[in-house]
PDB file of C-alpha atoms in Angstrom:
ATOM      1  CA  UNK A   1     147.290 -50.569  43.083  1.00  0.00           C
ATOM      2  CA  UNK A   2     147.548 -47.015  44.417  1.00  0.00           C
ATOM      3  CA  UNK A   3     150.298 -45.678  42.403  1.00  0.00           C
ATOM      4  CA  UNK A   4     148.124 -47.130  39.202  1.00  0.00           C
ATOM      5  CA  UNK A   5     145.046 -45.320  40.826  1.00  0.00           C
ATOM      6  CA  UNK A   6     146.447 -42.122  41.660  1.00  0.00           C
ATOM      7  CA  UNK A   7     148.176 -41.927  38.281  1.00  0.00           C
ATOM      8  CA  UNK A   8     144.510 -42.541  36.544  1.00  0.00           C
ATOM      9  CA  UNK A   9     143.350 -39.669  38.701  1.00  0.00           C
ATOM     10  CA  UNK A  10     146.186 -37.366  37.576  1.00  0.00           C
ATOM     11  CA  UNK A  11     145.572 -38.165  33.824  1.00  0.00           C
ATOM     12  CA  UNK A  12     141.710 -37.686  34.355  1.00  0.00           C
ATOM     13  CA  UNK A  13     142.060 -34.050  36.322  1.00  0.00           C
ATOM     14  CA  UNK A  14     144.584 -33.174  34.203  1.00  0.00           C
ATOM     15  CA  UNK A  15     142.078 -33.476  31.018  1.00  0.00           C
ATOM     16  CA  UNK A  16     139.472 -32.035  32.954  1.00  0.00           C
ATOM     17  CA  UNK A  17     140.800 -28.910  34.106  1.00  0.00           C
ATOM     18  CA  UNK A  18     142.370 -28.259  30.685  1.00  0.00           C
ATOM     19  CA  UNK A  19     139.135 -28.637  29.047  1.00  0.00           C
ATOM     20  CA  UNK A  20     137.195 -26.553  31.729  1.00  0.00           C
ATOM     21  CA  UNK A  21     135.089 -29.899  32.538  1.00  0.00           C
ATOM     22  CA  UNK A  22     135.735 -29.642  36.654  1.00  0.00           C
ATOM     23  CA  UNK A  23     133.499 -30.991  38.745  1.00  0.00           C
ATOM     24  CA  UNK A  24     132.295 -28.168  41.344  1.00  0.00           C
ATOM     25  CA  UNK A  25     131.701 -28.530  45.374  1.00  0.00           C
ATOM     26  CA  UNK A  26     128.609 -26.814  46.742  1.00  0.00           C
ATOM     27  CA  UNK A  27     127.462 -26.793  50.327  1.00  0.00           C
ATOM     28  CA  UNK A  28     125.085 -30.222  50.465  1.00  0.00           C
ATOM     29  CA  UNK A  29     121.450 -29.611  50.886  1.00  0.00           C
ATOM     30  CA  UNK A  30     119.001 -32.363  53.089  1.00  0.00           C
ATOM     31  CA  UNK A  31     119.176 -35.624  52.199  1.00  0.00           C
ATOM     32  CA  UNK A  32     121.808 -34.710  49.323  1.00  0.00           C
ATOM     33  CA  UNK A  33     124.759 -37.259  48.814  1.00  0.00           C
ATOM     34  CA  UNK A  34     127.935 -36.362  49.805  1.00  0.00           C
ATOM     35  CA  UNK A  35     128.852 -35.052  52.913  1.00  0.00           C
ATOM     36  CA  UNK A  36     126.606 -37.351  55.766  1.00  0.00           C
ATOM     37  CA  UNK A  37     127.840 -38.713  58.955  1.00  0.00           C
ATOM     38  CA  UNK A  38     131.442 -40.325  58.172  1.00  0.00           C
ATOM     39  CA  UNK A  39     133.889 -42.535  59.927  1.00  0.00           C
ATOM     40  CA  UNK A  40     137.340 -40.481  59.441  1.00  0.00           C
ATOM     41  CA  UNK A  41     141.445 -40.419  60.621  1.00  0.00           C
ATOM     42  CA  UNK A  42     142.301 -36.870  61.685  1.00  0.00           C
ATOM     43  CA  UNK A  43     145.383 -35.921  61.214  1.00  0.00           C
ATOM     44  CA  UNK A  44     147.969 -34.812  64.436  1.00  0.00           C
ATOM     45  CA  UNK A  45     148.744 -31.183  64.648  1.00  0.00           C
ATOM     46  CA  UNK A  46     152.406 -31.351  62.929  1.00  0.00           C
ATOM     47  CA  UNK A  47     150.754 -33.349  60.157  1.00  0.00           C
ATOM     48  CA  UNK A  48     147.494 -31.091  59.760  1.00  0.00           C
ATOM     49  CA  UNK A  49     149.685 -28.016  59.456  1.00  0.00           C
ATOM     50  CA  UNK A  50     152.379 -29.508  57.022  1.00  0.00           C
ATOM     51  CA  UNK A  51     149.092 -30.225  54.966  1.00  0.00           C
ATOM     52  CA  UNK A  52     147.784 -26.782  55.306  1.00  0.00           C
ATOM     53  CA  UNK A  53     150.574 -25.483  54.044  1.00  0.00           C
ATOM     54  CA  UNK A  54     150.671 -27.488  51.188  1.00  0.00           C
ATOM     55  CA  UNK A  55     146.888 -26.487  51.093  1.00  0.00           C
ATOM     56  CA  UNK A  56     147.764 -22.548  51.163  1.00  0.00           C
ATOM     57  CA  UNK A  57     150.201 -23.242  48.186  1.00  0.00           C
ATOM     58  CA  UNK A  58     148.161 -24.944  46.122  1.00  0.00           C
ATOM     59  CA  UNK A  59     145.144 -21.957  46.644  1.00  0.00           C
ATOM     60  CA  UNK A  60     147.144 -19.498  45.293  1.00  0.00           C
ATOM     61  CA  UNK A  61     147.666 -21.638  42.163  1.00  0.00           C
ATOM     62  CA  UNK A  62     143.912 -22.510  41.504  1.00  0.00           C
ATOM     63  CA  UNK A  63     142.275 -19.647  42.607  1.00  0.00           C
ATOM     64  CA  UNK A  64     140.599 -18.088  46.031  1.00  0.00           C
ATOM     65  CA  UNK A  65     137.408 -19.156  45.469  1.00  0.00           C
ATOM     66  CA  UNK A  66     137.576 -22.851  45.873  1.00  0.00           C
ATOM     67  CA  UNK A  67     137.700 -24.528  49.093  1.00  0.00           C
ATOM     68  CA  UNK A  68     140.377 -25.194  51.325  1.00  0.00           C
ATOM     69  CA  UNK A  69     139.343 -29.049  52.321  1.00  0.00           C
ATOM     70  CA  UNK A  70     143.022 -29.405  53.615  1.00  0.00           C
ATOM     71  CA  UNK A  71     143.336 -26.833  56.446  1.00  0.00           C
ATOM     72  CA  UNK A  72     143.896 -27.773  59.862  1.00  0.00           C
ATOM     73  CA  UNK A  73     140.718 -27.268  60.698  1.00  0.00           C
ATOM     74  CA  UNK A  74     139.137 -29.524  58.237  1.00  0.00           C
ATOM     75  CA  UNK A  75     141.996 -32.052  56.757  1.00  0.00           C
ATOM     76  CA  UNK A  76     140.873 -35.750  57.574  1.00  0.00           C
ATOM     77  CA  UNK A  77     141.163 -39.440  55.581  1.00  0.00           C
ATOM     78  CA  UNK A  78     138.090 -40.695  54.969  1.00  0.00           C
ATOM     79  CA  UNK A  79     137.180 -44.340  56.073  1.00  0.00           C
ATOM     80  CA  UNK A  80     133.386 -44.640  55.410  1.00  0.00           C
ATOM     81  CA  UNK A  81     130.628 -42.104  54.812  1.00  0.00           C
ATOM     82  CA  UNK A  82     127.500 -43.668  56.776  1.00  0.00           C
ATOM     83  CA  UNK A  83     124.930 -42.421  55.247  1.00  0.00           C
ATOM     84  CA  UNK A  84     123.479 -39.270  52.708  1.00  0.00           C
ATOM     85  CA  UNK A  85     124.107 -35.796  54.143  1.00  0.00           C
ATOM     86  CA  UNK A  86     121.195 -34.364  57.439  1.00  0.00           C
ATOM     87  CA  UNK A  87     121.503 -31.102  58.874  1.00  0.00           C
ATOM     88  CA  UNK A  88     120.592 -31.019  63.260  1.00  0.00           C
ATOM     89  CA  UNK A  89     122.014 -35.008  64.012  1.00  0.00           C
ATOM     90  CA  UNK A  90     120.573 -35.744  67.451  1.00  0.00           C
ATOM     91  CA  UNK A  91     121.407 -38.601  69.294  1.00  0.00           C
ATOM     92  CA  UNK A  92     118.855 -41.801  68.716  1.00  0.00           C
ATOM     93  CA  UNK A  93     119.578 -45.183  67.938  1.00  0.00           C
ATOM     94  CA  UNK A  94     120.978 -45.296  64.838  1.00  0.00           C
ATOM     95  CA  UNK A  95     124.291 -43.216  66.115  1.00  0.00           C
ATOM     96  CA  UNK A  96     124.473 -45.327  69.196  1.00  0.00           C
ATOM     97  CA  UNK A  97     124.431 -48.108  66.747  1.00  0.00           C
ATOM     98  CA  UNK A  98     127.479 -46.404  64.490  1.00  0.00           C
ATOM     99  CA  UNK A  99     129.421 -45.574  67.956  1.00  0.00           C
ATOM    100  CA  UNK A 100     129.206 -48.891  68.584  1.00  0.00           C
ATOM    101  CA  UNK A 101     130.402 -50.388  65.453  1.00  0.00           C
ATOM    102  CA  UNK A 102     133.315 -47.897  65.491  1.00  0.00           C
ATOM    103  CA  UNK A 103     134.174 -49.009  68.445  1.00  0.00           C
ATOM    104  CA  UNK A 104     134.380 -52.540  68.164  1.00  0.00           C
ATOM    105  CA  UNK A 105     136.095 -52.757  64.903  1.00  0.00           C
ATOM    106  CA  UNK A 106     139.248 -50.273  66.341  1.00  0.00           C
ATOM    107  CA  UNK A 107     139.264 -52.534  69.461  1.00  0.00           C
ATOM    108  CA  UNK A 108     140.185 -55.143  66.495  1.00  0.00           C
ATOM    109  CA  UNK A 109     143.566 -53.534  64.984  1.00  0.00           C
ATOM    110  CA  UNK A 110     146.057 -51.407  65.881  1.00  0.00           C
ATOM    111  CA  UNK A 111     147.827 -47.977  65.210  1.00  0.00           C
ATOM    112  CA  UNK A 112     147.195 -46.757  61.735  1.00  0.00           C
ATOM    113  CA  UNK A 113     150.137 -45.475  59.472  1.00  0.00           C
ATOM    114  CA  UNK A 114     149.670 -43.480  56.415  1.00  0.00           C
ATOM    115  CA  UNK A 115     152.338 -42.855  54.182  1.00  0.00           C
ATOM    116  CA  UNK A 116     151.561 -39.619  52.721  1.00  0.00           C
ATOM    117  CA  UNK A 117     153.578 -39.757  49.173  1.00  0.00           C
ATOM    118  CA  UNK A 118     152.688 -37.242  47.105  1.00  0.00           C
ATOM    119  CA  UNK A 119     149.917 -34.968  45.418  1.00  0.00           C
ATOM    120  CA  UNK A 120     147.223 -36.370  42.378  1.00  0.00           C
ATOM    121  CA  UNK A 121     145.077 -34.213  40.541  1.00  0.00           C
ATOM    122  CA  UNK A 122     141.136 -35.297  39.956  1.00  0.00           C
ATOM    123  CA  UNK A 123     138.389 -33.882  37.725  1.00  0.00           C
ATOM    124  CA  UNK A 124     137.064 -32.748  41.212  1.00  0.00           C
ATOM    125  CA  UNK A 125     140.046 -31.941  43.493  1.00  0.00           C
ATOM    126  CA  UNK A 126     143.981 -31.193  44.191  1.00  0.00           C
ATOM    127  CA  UNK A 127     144.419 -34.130  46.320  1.00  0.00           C
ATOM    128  CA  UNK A 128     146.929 -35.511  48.592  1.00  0.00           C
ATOM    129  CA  UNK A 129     148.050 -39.579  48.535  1.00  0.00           C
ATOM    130  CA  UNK A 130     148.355 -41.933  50.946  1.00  0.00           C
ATOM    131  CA  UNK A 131     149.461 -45.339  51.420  1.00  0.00           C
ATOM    132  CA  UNK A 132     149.218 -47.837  54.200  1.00  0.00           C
ATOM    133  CA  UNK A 133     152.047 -48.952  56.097  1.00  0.00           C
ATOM    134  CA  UNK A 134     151.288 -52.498  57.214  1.00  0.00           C
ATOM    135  CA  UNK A 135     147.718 -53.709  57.462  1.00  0.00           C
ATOM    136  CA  UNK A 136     146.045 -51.998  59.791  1.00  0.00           C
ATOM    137  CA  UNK A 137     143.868 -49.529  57.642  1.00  0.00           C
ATOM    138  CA  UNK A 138     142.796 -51.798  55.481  1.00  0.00           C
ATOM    139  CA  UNK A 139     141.658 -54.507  58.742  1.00  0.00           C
ATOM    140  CA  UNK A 140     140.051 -51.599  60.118  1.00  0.00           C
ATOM    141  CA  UNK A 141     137.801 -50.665  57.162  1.00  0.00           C
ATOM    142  CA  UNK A 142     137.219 -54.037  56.860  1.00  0.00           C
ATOM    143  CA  UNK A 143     136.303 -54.787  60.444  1.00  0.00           C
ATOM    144  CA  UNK A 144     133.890 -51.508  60.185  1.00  0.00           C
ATOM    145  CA  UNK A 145     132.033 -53.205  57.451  1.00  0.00           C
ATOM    146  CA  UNK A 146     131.440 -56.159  59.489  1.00  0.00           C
ATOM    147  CA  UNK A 147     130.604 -54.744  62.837  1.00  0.00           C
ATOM    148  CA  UNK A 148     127.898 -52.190  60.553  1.00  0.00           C
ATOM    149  CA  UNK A 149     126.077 -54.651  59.129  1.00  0.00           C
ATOM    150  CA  UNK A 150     122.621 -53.086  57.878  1.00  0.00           C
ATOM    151  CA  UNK A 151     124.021 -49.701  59.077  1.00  0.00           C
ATOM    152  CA  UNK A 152     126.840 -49.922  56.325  1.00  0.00           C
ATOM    153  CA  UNK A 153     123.872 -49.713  53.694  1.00  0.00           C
ATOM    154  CA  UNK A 154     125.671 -46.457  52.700  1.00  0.00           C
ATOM    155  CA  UNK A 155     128.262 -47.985  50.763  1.00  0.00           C
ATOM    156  CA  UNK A 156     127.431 -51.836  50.469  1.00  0.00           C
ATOM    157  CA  UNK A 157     129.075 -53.016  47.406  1.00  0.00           C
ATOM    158  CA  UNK A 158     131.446 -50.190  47.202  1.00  0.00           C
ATOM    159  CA  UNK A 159     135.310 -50.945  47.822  1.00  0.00           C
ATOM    160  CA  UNK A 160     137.853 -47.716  48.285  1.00  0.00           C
ATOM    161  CA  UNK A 161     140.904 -48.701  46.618  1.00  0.00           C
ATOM    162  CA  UNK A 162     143.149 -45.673  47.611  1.00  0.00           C
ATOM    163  CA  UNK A 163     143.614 -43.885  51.168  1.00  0.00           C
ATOM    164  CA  UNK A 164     143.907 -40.083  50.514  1.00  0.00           C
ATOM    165  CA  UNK A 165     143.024 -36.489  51.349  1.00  0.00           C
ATOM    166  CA  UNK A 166     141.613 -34.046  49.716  1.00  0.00           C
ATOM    167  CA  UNK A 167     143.671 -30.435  49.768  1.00  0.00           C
ATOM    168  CA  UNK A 168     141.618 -28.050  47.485  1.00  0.00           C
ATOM    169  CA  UNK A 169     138.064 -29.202  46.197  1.00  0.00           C
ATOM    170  CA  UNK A 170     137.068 -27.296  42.702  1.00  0.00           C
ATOM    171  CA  UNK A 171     133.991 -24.586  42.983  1.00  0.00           C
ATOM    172  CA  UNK A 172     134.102 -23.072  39.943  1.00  0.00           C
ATOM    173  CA  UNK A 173     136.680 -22.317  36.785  1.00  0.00           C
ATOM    174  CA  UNK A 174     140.466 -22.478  37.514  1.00  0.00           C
ATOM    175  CA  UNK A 175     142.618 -18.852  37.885  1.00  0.00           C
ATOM    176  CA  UNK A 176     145.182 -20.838  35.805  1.00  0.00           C
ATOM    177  CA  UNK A 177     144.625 -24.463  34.634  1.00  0.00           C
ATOM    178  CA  UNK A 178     147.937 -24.970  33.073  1.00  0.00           C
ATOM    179  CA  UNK A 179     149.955 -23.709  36.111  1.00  0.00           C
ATOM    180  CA  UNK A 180     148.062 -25.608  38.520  1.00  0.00           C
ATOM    181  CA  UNK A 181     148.453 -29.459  36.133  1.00  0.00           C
ATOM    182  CA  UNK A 182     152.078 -28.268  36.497  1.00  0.00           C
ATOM    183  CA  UNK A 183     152.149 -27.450  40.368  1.00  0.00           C
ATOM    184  CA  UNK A 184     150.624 -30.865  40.816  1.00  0.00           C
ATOM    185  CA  UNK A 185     152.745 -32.591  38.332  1.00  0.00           C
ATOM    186  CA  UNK A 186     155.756 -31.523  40.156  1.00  0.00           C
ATOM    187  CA  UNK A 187     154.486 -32.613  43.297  1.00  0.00           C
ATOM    188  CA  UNK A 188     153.552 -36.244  42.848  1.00  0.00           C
ATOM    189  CA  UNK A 189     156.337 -37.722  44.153  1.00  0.00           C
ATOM    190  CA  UNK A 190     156.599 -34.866  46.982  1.00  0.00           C
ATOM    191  CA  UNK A 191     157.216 -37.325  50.283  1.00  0.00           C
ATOM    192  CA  UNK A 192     155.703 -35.742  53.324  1.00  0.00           C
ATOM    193  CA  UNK A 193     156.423 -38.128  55.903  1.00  0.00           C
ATOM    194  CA  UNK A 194     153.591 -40.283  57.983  1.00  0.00           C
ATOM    195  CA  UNK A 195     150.571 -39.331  59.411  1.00  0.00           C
ATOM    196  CA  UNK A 196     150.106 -42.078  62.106  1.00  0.00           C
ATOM    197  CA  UNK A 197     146.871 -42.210  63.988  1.00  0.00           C
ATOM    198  CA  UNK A 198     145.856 -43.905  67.058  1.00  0.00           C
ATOM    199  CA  UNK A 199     142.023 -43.354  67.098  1.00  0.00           C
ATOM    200  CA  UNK A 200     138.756 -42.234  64.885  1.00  0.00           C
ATOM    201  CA  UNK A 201     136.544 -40.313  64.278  1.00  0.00           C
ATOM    202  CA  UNK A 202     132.751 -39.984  64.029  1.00  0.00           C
ATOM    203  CA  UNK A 203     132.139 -36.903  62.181  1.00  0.00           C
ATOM    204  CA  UNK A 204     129.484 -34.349  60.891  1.00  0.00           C
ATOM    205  CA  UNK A 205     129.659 -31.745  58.505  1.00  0.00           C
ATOM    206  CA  UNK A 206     128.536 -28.094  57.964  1.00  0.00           C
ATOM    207  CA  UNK A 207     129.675 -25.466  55.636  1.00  0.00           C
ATOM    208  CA  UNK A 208     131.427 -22.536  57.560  1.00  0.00           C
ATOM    209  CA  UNK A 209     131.016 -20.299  54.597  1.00  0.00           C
ATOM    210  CA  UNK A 210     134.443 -21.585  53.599  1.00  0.00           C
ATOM    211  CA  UNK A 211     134.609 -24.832  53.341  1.00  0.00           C
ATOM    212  CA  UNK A 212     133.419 -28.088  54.734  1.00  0.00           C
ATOM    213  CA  UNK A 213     134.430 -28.639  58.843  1.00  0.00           C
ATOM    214  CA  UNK A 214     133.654 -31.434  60.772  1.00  0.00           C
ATOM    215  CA  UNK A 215     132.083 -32.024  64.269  1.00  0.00           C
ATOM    216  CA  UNK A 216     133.057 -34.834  66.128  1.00  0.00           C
ATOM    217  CA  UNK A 217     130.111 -36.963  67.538  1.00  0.00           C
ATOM    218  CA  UNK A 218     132.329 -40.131  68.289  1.00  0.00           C
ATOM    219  CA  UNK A 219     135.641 -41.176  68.789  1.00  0.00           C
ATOM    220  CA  UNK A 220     137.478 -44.240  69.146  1.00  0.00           C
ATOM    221  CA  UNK A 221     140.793 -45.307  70.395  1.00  0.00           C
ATOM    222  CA  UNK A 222     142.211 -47.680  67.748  1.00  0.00           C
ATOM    223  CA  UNK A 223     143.232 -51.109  69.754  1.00  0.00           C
ATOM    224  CA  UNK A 224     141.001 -50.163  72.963  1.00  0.00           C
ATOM    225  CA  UNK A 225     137.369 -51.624  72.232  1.00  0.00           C
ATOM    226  CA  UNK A 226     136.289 -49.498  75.851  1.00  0.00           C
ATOM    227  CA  UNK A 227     137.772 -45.919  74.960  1.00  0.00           C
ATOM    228  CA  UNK A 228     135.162 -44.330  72.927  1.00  0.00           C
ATOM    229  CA  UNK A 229     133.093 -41.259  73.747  1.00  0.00           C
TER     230      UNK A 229
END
């Protein structure tokens, strides 16, 4: 189902970037959409930088301007976002409540390995594909749903059929559309190993000016139920 997917997302930012239809990032304002509390896999520090890299690369293809999602300091595999985006998160109930949750369901599976297998392009995005080795990412997200309940309001109803990572998200026009469809085009079957993880994150965002970076509020060792701070 990935492969299918990921192809479908190459065709789609393919026709968008050629036709100047991008979607563009800005930083989120209260209450806006994207960007809220989210339940994500950090890459390792080998990983992160081979994806950085890749990252640089594929900046000097688009353009300057657009953000570097994939750097070290901000590359991560989305799980769940939790809820719409809130600047100044103090601790009350409701993020005991999502600690909690996260906790539980990683006590309930075990070490997560993605297979990182090349690069898609999206109307929005120069992204980097994943797929699960054995079934442990998908239990987890499922688990997370469950052990949510009410607090998973966020995305009730809403499946994520691919595991992936954003490298470069789109702000604004392309320096060169047709060199950047074929940077990505020769890079979707680029194999860049496995980024195994053996906990997760509870994360906030806030724009550095840059990009996106997260701040961890939680964290959970993945087959521990007690680790989590």
């Amino acid at each position: 189902m990935g492969s299918v997917r990921f192809t479908e997302l190459f065709e789609q930012g393919r026709d968008a970037c050629l036709s100047d239809r991008t979607s563009c990032q800005e930083p989120p304002e209260e209450d806006g959409g994207r960007w809220g509390l989210t339940v994500a896999l950090r890459p390792d520090p080998s990983v992160a930088l081979r994806m950085e890299r890749l990252t640089a690369e594929a900046m000097t293809v688009a353009g300057d301007s657009h953000w570097p999602t994939g750097g070290a300091v901000s590359s991560h595999f989305t799980v769940r976002t939790l809820e719409r985006y809130r600047r100044g998160i103090r601790e009350d109930e409701r993020l005991l409540r999502y600690r909690a949750a996260i906790r539980t369901a990683a006590g309930r599976v075990g070490t997560v390995r993605l297979e990182l297998t090349g690069l898609t392009l999206t109307p929005a995005s120069v992204m980097l594909c994943a797929s699960p080795s054995g079934e442990a990412a998908e239990q987890f997200a499922e688990h997370l749903a469950e052990d949510l309940a009410d607090d998973g309001w966020f995305e009730a109803g809403f499946r994520r059929d691919i595991w992936y990572a954003n490298l470069v998200h789109f702000t604004g026009p392309l320096a060169n559309p047709q060199a950047l469809v074929d940077w990505v085009d020769a890079r979707r079957g680029l194999a860049l190993g496995a980024s195994v993880h053996s906990c997760v994150h509870l994360v906030a965002w806030s724009f550095d000016g840059r990009r996106m970076v997260p701040e961890t509020l939680g964290k959970a060792d993945l087959g521990t139920p007690s680790a989590t701070r």
